[in-house]
């Protein structure tokens, strides 16, 4: 170009550039935002369950001795149904209906199953030799926090738990 | 600062030269029909992106294919949109590529020196149809199953080697899990790789030879 004439108005090239950038951004957002939603959606869907699970009559559980109870639950993940089995220990402190604790038998280290050992008065994990006391507190080994606890209620002498563990 | 970074990169990558050759190249005065090639490229990229994201949830197995698509459509945020774009984009791409070919044909743009551009373009059209054919089976519903049964049977009607072609396409005599996995493999790896490579050649030729002008009355 021989000489550049300064115009107070926007040039055609500049206008085209701005419009192209704007439309490109809009189109990118129209496709990009749904794609982000599509990718992260399974992580956002609630995994919690509201169904209370019956652990049978309260009188089945002796006072002062952790007693195991296992149940299974079917979960739907996308197009797949998985039946998972859960293990719990029920510990009653007294005759009072709600004076009890339901612990998950899932070791908080790497999810192995812990077993109550009468001799040592502890829940022992077979994988890495972890030990928890009767309340689920860590006695020994690598677990980062105590055993998970389940919310519970007693209705007409029957014990129920909510299968989603309470936050430790 | 930004300018310094750009100058540093440009010195090594010749970005300005690439930009000039690809986007600022001289073109004759043309009309809207000449945008169909760019539209085809855009649709190819769009199908690629939506397809990549569909493989995140799709399972190429007779037991799971239908259920996984059901999940994409109804159980997932925006799954209907991603699959919808891929589904309608596929038909649109065949249409746009075909119109692009018609434009080239009626304007005589396939003549010297652009014969190679035309030949790669024909291959690209066939590959696009191949993408449509292989993709059609993947939902594994009644329509997909029978369309592929018929489609492969047509290929099987070739004299002498027909039966062999049919069995290679189906991975056996019947439409089965093997058909689904080989169609899936062709649909997401082999055909797209061939398409991408040929698009590269096609575009190199367009940049090297330029595009032809609209024929005048006396030509």
Tab-separated table of C-alpha atoms in Angstrom:
chain	number	residue	atom	x	y	z
A	1	UNK	CA	0.000	0.000	0.000
A	2	UNK	CA	1.392	3.382	-1.017
A	3	UNK	CA	-0.098	5.418	1.786
A	4	UNK	CA	-2.325	4.549	4.644
A	5	UNK	CA	-5.356	6.738	5.015
A	6	UNK	CA	-6.413	7.057	8.618
A	7	UNK	CA	-10.127	6.723	8.938
A	8	UNK	CA	-12.003	7.468	12.126
A	9	UNK	CA	-14.211	4.480	11.373
A	10	UNK	CA	-13.397	0.850	11.779
A	11	UNK	CA	-11.849	-0.740	8.683
A	12	UNK	CA	-13.473	-3.657	6.889
A	13	UNK	CA	-10.655	-6.037	7.804
A	14	UNK	CA	-10.802	-5.061	11.442
A	15	UNK	CA	-14.566	-5.478	11.508
A	16	UNK	CA	-14.315	-8.928	9.898
A	17	UNK	CA	-11.652	-9.956	12.408
A	18	UNK	CA	-13.783	-8.926	15.372
A	19	UNK	CA	-16.927	-10.582	14.021
A	20	UNK	CA	-15.018	-13.786	13.220
A	21	UNK	CA	-13.444	-13.898	16.687
A	22	UNK	CA	-16.819	-13.251	18.307
A	23	UNK	CA	-18.697	-15.883	16.292
A	24	UNK	CA	-15.851	-18.342	16.821
A	25	UNK	CA	-16.048	-17.853	20.572
A	26	UNK	CA	-19.820	-18.291	20.597
A	27	UNK	CA	-19.610	-21.467	18.508
A	28	UNK	CA	-16.780	-22.803	20.672
A	29	UNK	CA	-18.816	-22.186	23.812
A	30	UNK	CA	-21.958	-23.776	22.345
A	31	UNK	CA	-20.011	-26.986	21.712
A	32	UNK	CA	-17.432	-26.742	24.500
A	33	UNK	CA	-19.667	-26.168	27.517
A	34	UNK	CA	-21.981	-29.146	26.803
A	35	UNK	CA	-18.898	-31.331	26.226
A	36	UNK	CA	-17.512	-30.411	29.653
A	37	UNK	CA	-20.921	-31.233	31.194
A	38	UNK	CA	-21.014	-34.524	29.271
A	39	UNK	CA	-17.574	-35.547	30.544
A	40	UNK	CA	-17.987	-34.656	34.205
A	41	UNK	CA	-21.680	-35.620	34.592
A	42	UNK	CA	-21.128	-39.136	36.031
A	43	UNK	CA	-18.983	-37.584	38.759
A	44	UNK	CA	-21.768	-35.156	39.667
A	45	UNK	CA	-24.578	-37.701	39.869
A	46	UNK	CA	-25.501	-38.501	43.447
A	47	UNK	CA	-24.244	-41.884	44.593
A	48	UNK	CA	-26.240	-41.681	47.791
A	49	UNK	CA	-29.107	-43.930	48.621
A	50	UNK	CA	-32.109	-43.102	50.764
A	51	UNK	CA	-33.253	-46.650	51.274
A	52	UNK	CA	-32.833	-47.869	54.822
A	53	UNK	CA	-31.590	-51.423	55.083
A	54	UNK	CA	-32.964	-53.789	57.692
A	55	UNK	CA	-30.427	-55.578	59.882
A	56	UNK	CA	-33.070	-57.697	61.587
A	57	UNK	CA	-34.471	-57.625	65.136
A	58	UNK	CA	-32.359	-55.743	67.625
A	59	UNK	CA	-32.509	-58.683	70.046
A	60	UNK	CA	-30.272	-60.692	67.664
A	61	UNK	CA	-27.356	-58.508	68.660
A	62	UNK	CA	-25.679	-59.205	72.006
A	63	UNK	CA	-24.640	-56.296	74.198
A	64	UNK	CA	-20.955	-55.387	74.279
A	65	UNK	CA	-19.824	-57.770	71.532
A	66	UNK	CA	-19.366	-56.518	67.952
A	67	UNK	CA	-21.543	-58.759	65.772
A	68	UNK	CA	-21.076	-58.996	62.004
A	69	UNK	CA	-23.869	-58.477	59.484
A	70	UNK	CA	-23.448	-58.462	55.700
A	71	UNK	CA	-25.856	-57.243	53.046
A	72	UNK	CA	-25.757	-56.704	49.303
A	73	UNK	CA	-26.885	-53.737	47.302
A	74	UNK	CA	-27.347	-53.297	43.580
A	75	UNK	CA	-25.906	-50.166	42.060
A	76	UNK	CA	-26.528	-48.900	38.548
A	77	UNK	CA	-23.521	-47.270	36.928
A	78	UNK	CA	-24.378	-46.100	33.426
A	79	UNK	CA	-25.537	-49.227	31.564
A	80	UNK	CA	-24.180	-51.638	34.142
A	81	UNK	CA	-25.723	-53.135	37.279
A	82	UNK	CA	-23.307	-54.211	39.955
A	83	UNK	CA	-24.217	-56.067	43.108
A	84	UNK	CA	-21.837	-55.079	45.858
A	85	UNK	CA	-21.667	-56.732	49.235
A	86	UNK	CA	-21.155	-54.685	52.357
A	87	UNK	CA	-20.006	-55.837	55.766
A	88	UNK	CA	-20.933	-54.200	59.074
A	89	UNK	CA	-20.358	-54.735	62.743
A	90	UNK	CA	-23.147	-53.888	65.181
A	91	UNK	CA	-22.045	-52.952	68.686
A	92	UNK	CA	-24.687	-52.420	71.384
A	93	UNK	CA	-23.655	-50.592	74.519
A	94	UNK	CA	-26.761	-51.237	76.630
A	95	UNK	CA	-30.398	-52.387	76.548
A	96	UNK	CA	-31.454	-48.894	75.486
A	97	UNK	CA	-32.822	-49.021	71.941
A	98	UNK	CA	-30.591	-46.508	70.185
A	99	UNK	CA	-27.511	-46.906	72.338
A	100	UNK	CA	-25.447	-48.635	69.660
A	101	UNK	CA	-22.962	-48.136	66.857
A	102	UNK	CA	-22.836	-49.671	63.368
A	103	UNK	CA	-19.352	-49.744	61.852
A	104	UNK	CA	-18.353	-50.620	58.307
A	105	UNK	CA	-15.949	-53.558	58.113
A	106	UNK	CA	-14.163	-51.872	55.225
A	107	UNK	CA	-10.611	-50.971	56.247
A	108	UNK	CA	-10.043	-47.267	55.626
A	109	UNK	CA	-6.559	-47.972	54.275
A	110	UNK	CA	-7.229	-49.954	51.071
A	111	UNK	CA	-10.739	-51.400	51.531
A	112	UNK	CA	-9.924	-54.919	52.759
A	113	UNK	CA	-12.384	-56.481	55.204
A	114	UNK	CA	-11.525	-56.258	58.895
A	115	UNK	CA	-12.520	-59.025	61.351
A	116	UNK	CA	-13.291	-58.697	65.050
A	117	UNK	CA	-10.796	-60.679	67.164
A	118	UNK	CA	-12.072	-61.536	70.616
A	119	UNK	CA	-8.586	-62.351	71.995
A	120	UNK	CA	-7.005	-59.008	71.162
A	121	UNK	CA	-10.214	-56.945	71.445
A	122	UNK	CA	-9.536	-55.400	68.039
A	123	UNK	CA	-10.671	-55.363	64.412
A	124	UNK	CA	-7.760	-56.798	62.420
A	125	UNK	CA	-7.148	-56.180	58.749
A	126	UNK	CA	-5.516	-59.148	56.953
A	127	UNK	CA	-3.880	-57.026	54.259
A	128	UNK	CA	-1.440	-54.749	56.055
A	129	UNK	CA	-1.793	-55.777	59.662
A	130	UNK	CA	-3.875	-52.760	60.668
A	131	UNK	CA	-5.789	-52.836	63.966
A	132	UNK	CA	-8.793	-50.822	65.103
A	133	UNK	CA	-10.222	-50.753	68.633
A	134	UNK	CA	-13.825	-51.655	69.501
A	135	UNK	CA	-14.961	-48.081	68.689
A	136	UNK	CA	-13.282	-48.223	65.276
A	137	UNK	CA	-10.375	-45.954	66.204
A	138	UNK	CA	-7.002	-46.783	64.617
A	139	UNK	CA	-4.715	-48.656	67.036
A	140	UNK	CA	-1.944	-49.668	64.713
A	141	UNK	CA	-0.955	-49.674	61.050
A	142	UNK	CA	-1.468	-47.512	57.959
A	143	UNK	CA	-5.215	-46.555	57.986
A	144	UNK	CA	-5.609	-42.765	57.691
A	145	UNK	CA	-8.807	-42.554	59.751
A	146	UNK	CA	-11.204	-44.631	61.906
A	147	UNK	CA	-13.660	-47.161	60.467
A	148	UNK	CA	-16.689	-45.608	58.738
A	149	UNK	CA	-19.917	-45.477	60.689
A	150	UNK	CA	-23.469	-45.941	59.394
A	151	UNK	CA	-26.452	-43.881	60.464
A	152	UNK	CA	-28.965	-46.137	62.228
A	153	UNK	CA	-32.488	-46.162	63.615
A	154	UNK	CA	-34.685	-48.664	65.426
A	155	UNK	CA	-38.326	-49.095	64.462
A	156	UNK	CA	-40.545	-51.575	66.321
A	157	UNK	CA	-37.535	-53.499	67.553
A	158	UNK	CA	-35.917	-53.793	64.134
A	159	UNK	CA	-32.548	-52.186	63.413
A	160	UNK	CA	-32.123	-50.222	60.185
A	161	UNK	CA	-29.065	-48.529	58.701
A	162	UNK	CA	-28.555	-46.032	55.919
A	163	UNK	CA	-26.067	-47.696	53.521
A	164	UNK	CA	-24.239	-44.442	52.794
A	165	UNK	CA	-21.446	-44.197	55.404
A	166	UNK	CA	-21.373	-41.031	57.493
A	167	UNK	CA	-18.473	-38.689	56.873
A	168	UNK	CA	-15.661	-39.619	59.244
B	1	UNK	CA	5.951	-9.274	25.400
B	2	UNK	CA	3.436	-11.152	23.258
B	3	UNK	CA	5.096	-9.682	20.201
B	4	UNK	CA	8.538	-10.853	21.386
B	5	UNK	CA	7.255	-14.405	21.890
B	6	UNK	CA	5.605	-14.320	18.470
B	7	UNK	CA	8.779	-13.057	16.774
B	8	UNK	CA	10.817	-15.771	18.492
B	9	UNK	CA	8.385	-18.469	17.349
B	10	UNK	CA	7.976	-17.004	13.855
B	11	UNK	CA	11.754	-16.993	13.317
B	12	UNK	CA	11.802	-20.742	13.980
B	13	UNK	CA	8.428	-21.884	12.617
B	14	UNK	CA	7.824	-19.407	9.772
B	15	UNK	CA	4.265	-18.836	10.993
B	16	UNK	CA	3.804	-15.726	8.849
B	17	UNK	CA	4.820	-17.670	5.746
B	18	UNK	CA	2.395	-20.492	6.564
B	19	UNK	CA	-0.381	-17.989	7.229
B	20	UNK	CA	0.339	-16.213	3.947
B	21	UNK	CA	0.398	-19.443	1.919
B	22	UNK	CA	-2.681	-20.974	3.552
B	23	UNK	CA	-5.025	-18.079	4.302
B	24	UNK	CA	-3.766	-15.050	2.361
B	25	UNK	CA	-3.248	-16.866	-0.932
B	26	UNK	CA	-4.679	-15.318	-4.076
B	27	UNK	CA	-8.087	-16.601	-5.070
B	28	UNK	CA	-10.216	-15.693	-8.090
B	29	UNK	CA	-13.579	-14.018	-7.583
B	30	UNK	CA	-15.816	-16.894	-6.619
B	31	UNK	CA	-19.276	-17.508	-5.158
B	32	UNK	CA	-20.834	-19.258	-2.165
B	33	UNK	CA	-20.586	-22.700	-3.806
B	34	UNK	CA	-16.838	-22.472	-3.202
B	35	UNK	CA	-17.373	-22.642	0.585
B	36	UNK	CA	-18.508	-26.288	0.451
B	37	UNK	CA	-14.944	-27.615	0.780
B	38	UNK	CA	-14.357	-25.651	3.970
B	39	UNK	CA	-17.780	-26.779	5.168
B	40	UNK	CA	-16.778	-30.419	4.569
B	41	UNK	CA	-13.572	-29.910	6.541
B	42	UNK	CA	-15.491	-28.267	9.371
B	43	UNK	CA	-17.956	-31.179	9.476
B	44	UNK	CA	-15.079	-33.689	9.475
B	45	UNK	CA	-13.524	-31.955	12.509
B	46	UNK	CA	-16.952	-31.753	14.180
B	47	UNK	CA	-17.611	-35.465	13.616
B	48	UNK	CA	-14.126	-36.206	14.927
B	49	UNK	CA	-14.627	-34.240	18.136
B	50	UNK	CA	-18.144	-35.527	18.897
B	51	UNK	CA	-17.055	-39.067	17.937
B	52	UNK	CA	-14.086	-38.974	20.302
B	53	UNK	CA	-16.377	-37.963	23.138
B	54	UNK	CA	-18.960	-40.633	22.251
B	55	UNK	CA	-16.308	-43.360	22.683
B	56	UNK	CA	-16.082	-42.285	26.323
B	57	UNK	CA	-19.411	-44.070	26.983
B	58	UNK	CA	-20.105	-46.281	23.963
B	59	UNK	CA	-19.312	-50.012	24.194
B	60	UNK	CA	-18.933	-51.986	20.924
B	61	UNK	CA	-20.414	-55.218	22.234
B	62	UNK	CA	-23.784	-56.788	21.291
B	63	UNK	CA	-24.759	-57.078	24.972
B	64	UNK	CA	-23.905	-53.467	25.829
B	65	UNK	CA	-24.005	-51.333	22.658
B	66	UNK	CA	-27.730	-50.535	22.756
B	67	UNK	CA	-27.762	-49.960	26.529
B	68	UNK	CA	-24.701	-47.725	26.398
B	69	UNK	CA	-26.349	-45.530	23.767
B	70	UNK	CA	-29.552	-45.518	25.809
B	71	UNK	CA	-27.426	-44.219	28.684
B	72	UNK	CA	-25.809	-41.547	26.487
B	73	UNK	CA	-29.247	-40.390	25.317
B	74	UNK	CA	-31.162	-40.465	28.598
B	75	UNK	CA	-28.832	-40.870	31.541
B	76	UNK	CA	-26.215	-38.254	30.837
B	77	UNK	CA	-26.070	-34.455	30.675
B	78	UNK	CA	-25.844	-33.315	27.026
B	79	UNK	CA	-25.421	-36.895	25.783
B	80	UNK	CA	-28.399	-36.329	23.469
B	81	UNK	CA	-26.681	-33.232	22.085
B	82	UNK	CA	-23.290	-34.838	21.422
B	83	UNK	CA	-24.888	-37.885	19.805
B	84	UNK	CA	-27.416	-35.691	17.987
B	85	UNK	CA	-24.648	-33.603	16.428
B	86	UNK	CA	-22.778	-36.776	15.423
B	87	UNK	CA	-25.937	-38.395	14.016
B	88	UNK	CA	-27.186	-35.421	11.967
B	89	UNK	CA	-23.660	-34.237	11.167
B	90	UNK	CA	-23.018	-37.584	9.468
B	91	UNK	CA	-25.911	-37.123	7.041
B	92	UNK	CA	-25.017	-33.480	6.530
B	93	UNK	CA	-21.393	-34.358	5.773
B	94	UNK	CA	-22.380	-36.837	3.054
B	95	UNK	CA	-24.665	-34.175	1.573
B	96	UNK	CA	-22.079	-31.368	1.711
B	97	UNK	CA	-19.250	-33.533	0.328
B	98	UNK	CA	-21.549	-34.612	-2.521
B	99	UNK	CA	-22.549	-31.007	-3.335
B	100	UNK	CA	-18.848	-30.075	-3.222
B	101	UNK	CA	-18.215	-32.739	-5.844
B	102	UNK	CA	-21.092	-31.468	-8.004
B	103	UNK	CA	-19.710	-27.918	-7.861
B	104	UNK	CA	-16.269	-29.164	-8.935
B	105	UNK	CA	-17.856	-31.162	-11.742
B	106	UNK	CA	-20.133	-28.472	-13.161
B	107	UNK	CA	-17.439	-25.755	-13.014
B	108	UNK	CA	-14.962	-28.112	-14.701
B	109	UNK	CA	-12.555	-27.550	-11.832
B	110	UNK	CA	-11.194	-31.109	-12.115
B	111	UNK	CA	-9.266	-30.322	-15.315
B	112	UNK	CA	-5.516	-29.781	-15.757
B	113	UNK	CA	-3.611	-29.220	-13.508
B	114	UNK	CA	-6.056	-30.272	-10.795
B	115	UNK	CA	-6.680	-33.934	-11.727
B	116	UNK	CA	-4.998	-35.147	-8.530
B	117	UNK	CA	-7.193	-32.872	-6.427
B	118	UNK	CA	-10.221	-34.479	-8.099
B	119	UNK	CA	-8.937	-38.041	-7.614
B	120	UNK	CA	-8.175	-37.531	-3.909
B	121	UNK	CA	-11.587	-35.881	-3.637
B	122	UNK	CA	-13.308	-38.948	-5.088
B	123	UNK	CA	-11.468	-41.139	-2.574
B	124	UNK	CA	-12.544	-38.766	0.192
B	125	UNK	CA	-16.173	-39.113	-0.919
B	126	UNK	CA	-15.898	-42.916	-0.845
B	127	UNK	CA	-14.285	-42.826	2.608
B	128	UNK	CA	-17.066	-40.524	3.837
B	129	UNK	CA	-19.647	-43.044	2.602
B	130	UNK	CA	-17.630	-45.775	4.329
B	131	UNK	CA	-17.824	-43.805	7.569
B	132	UNK	CA	-21.596	-43.572	7.156
B	133	UNK	CA	-21.913	-47.286	6.444
B	134	UNK	CA	-19.753	-48.452	9.384
B	135	UNK	CA	-21.233	-45.924	11.801
B	136	UNK	CA	-24.778	-46.986	10.977
B	137	UNK	CA	-24.275	-50.409	12.593
B	138	UNK	CA	-22.920	-49.154	15.902
B	139	UNK	CA	-26.254	-48.379	17.691
B	140	UNK	CA	-27.016	-52.114	17.275
B	141	UNK	CA	-30.771	-51.598	16.991
B	142	UNK	CA	-33.078	-53.361	14.535
B	143	UNK	CA	-32.533	-50.785	11.813
B	144	UNK	CA	-28.758	-50.918	12.175
B	145	UNK	CA	-28.707	-54.715	12.210
B	146	UNK	CA	-30.836	-55.166	9.101
B	147	UNK	CA	-29.273	-52.292	7.174
B	148	UNK	CA	-25.879	-53.923	7.654
B	149	UNK	CA	-27.280	-57.359	6.823
B	150	UNK	CA	-28.538	-55.944	3.521
B	151	UNK	CA	-25.451	-53.780	2.903
B	152	UNK	CA	-23.002	-56.625	3.365
B	153	UNK	CA	-25.249	-58.935	1.296
B	154	UNK	CA	-25.046	-56.420	-1.570
B	155	UNK	CA	-21.248	-56.532	-1.323
B	156	UNK	CA	-21.615	-60.330	-1.346
B	157	UNK	CA	-23.292	-60.238	-4.756
B	158	UNK	CA	-19.990	-59.450	-6.503
B	159	UNK	CA	-19.237	-62.287	-8.993
B	160	UNK	CA	-16.740	-64.983	-7.885
B	161	UNK	CA	-15.251	-63.197	-4.844
B	162	UNK	CA	-18.575	-61.994	-3.380
B	163	UNK	CA	-18.823	-64.648	-0.679
B	164	UNK	CA	-15.276	-63.942	0.423
B	165	UNK	CA	-15.894	-60.166	0.598
B	166	UNK	CA	-19.079	-60.735	2.583
B	167	UNK	CA	-17.286	-62.954	5.087
B	168	UNK	CA	-14.404	-60.508	5.470
B	169	UNK	CA	-16.877	-57.676	6.110
B	170	UNK	CA	-18.924	-59.662	8.610
B	171	UNK	CA	-16.006	-61.485	10.207
B	172	UNK	CA	-17.703	-64.793	9.400
B	173	UNK	CA	-20.896	-65.878	7.678
B	174	UNK	CA	-23.238	-64.176	10.144
B	175	UNK	CA	-23.619	-60.695	11.506
B	176	UNK	CA	-22.149	-61.037	14.986
B	177	UNK	CA	-20.062	-59.470	17.731
B	178	UNK	CA	-17.128	-59.759	15.312
B	179	UNK	CA	-18.974	-57.608	12.758
B	180	UNK	CA	-19.663	-54.979	15.391
B	181	UNK	CA	-16.060	-54.757	16.617
B	182	UNK	CA	-14.570	-54.643	13.134
B	183	UNK	CA	-17.049	-51.977	12.020
B	184	UNK	CA	-16.215	-50.042	15.176
B	185	UNK	CA	-12.482	-50.354	14.536
B	186	UNK	CA	-12.917	-49.228	10.927
B	187	UNK	CA	-15.201	-46.391	11.999
B	188	UNK	CA	-13.001	-44.889	14.685
B	189	UNK	CA	-9.440	-45.746	13.555
B	190	UNK	CA	-8.892	-46.948	10.002
B	191	UNK	CA	-11.280	-44.787	7.981
B	192	UNK	CA	-10.636	-41.568	9.969
B	193	UNK	CA	-6.861	-42.084	9.653
B	194	UNK	CA	-7.208	-42.553	5.898
B	195	UNK	CA	-9.557	-39.546	5.697
B	196	UNK	CA	-7.217	-37.290	7.682
B	197	UNK	CA	-4.224	-38.294	5.552
B	198	UNK	CA	-6.062	-37.747	2.276
B	199	UNK	CA	-7.487	-34.423	3.488
B	200	UNK	CA	-3.871	-33.373	4.055
B	201	UNK	CA	-2.938	-34.302	0.472
B	202	UNK	CA	-6.131	-32.682	-0.904
B	203	UNK	CA	-5.381	-29.417	0.912
B	204	UNK	CA	-1.718	-29.423	-0.054
B	205	UNK	CA	-2.839	-29.646	-3.678
B	206	UNK	CA	-5.338	-26.809	-3.228
B	207	UNK	CA	-2.656	-24.583	-1.692
B	208	UNK	CA	-0.086	-25.551	-4.331
B	209	UNK	CA	-2.333	-25.263	-7.389
B	210	UNK	CA	-4.895	-22.733	-6.195
B	211	UNK	CA	-8.577	-22.994	-7.041
B	212	UNK	CA	-10.074	-22.485	-10.467
B	213	UNK	CA	-12.224	-19.509	-11.350
B	214	UNK	CA	-15.889	-19.671	-12.284
B	215	UNK	CA	-16.017	-20.543	-16.027
B	216	UNK	CA	-16.985	-17.648	-18.295
B	217	UNK	CA	-19.478	-17.782	-21.178
B	218	UNK	CA	-16.837	-18.066	-23.912
B	219	UNK	CA	-14.876	-20.852	-22.220
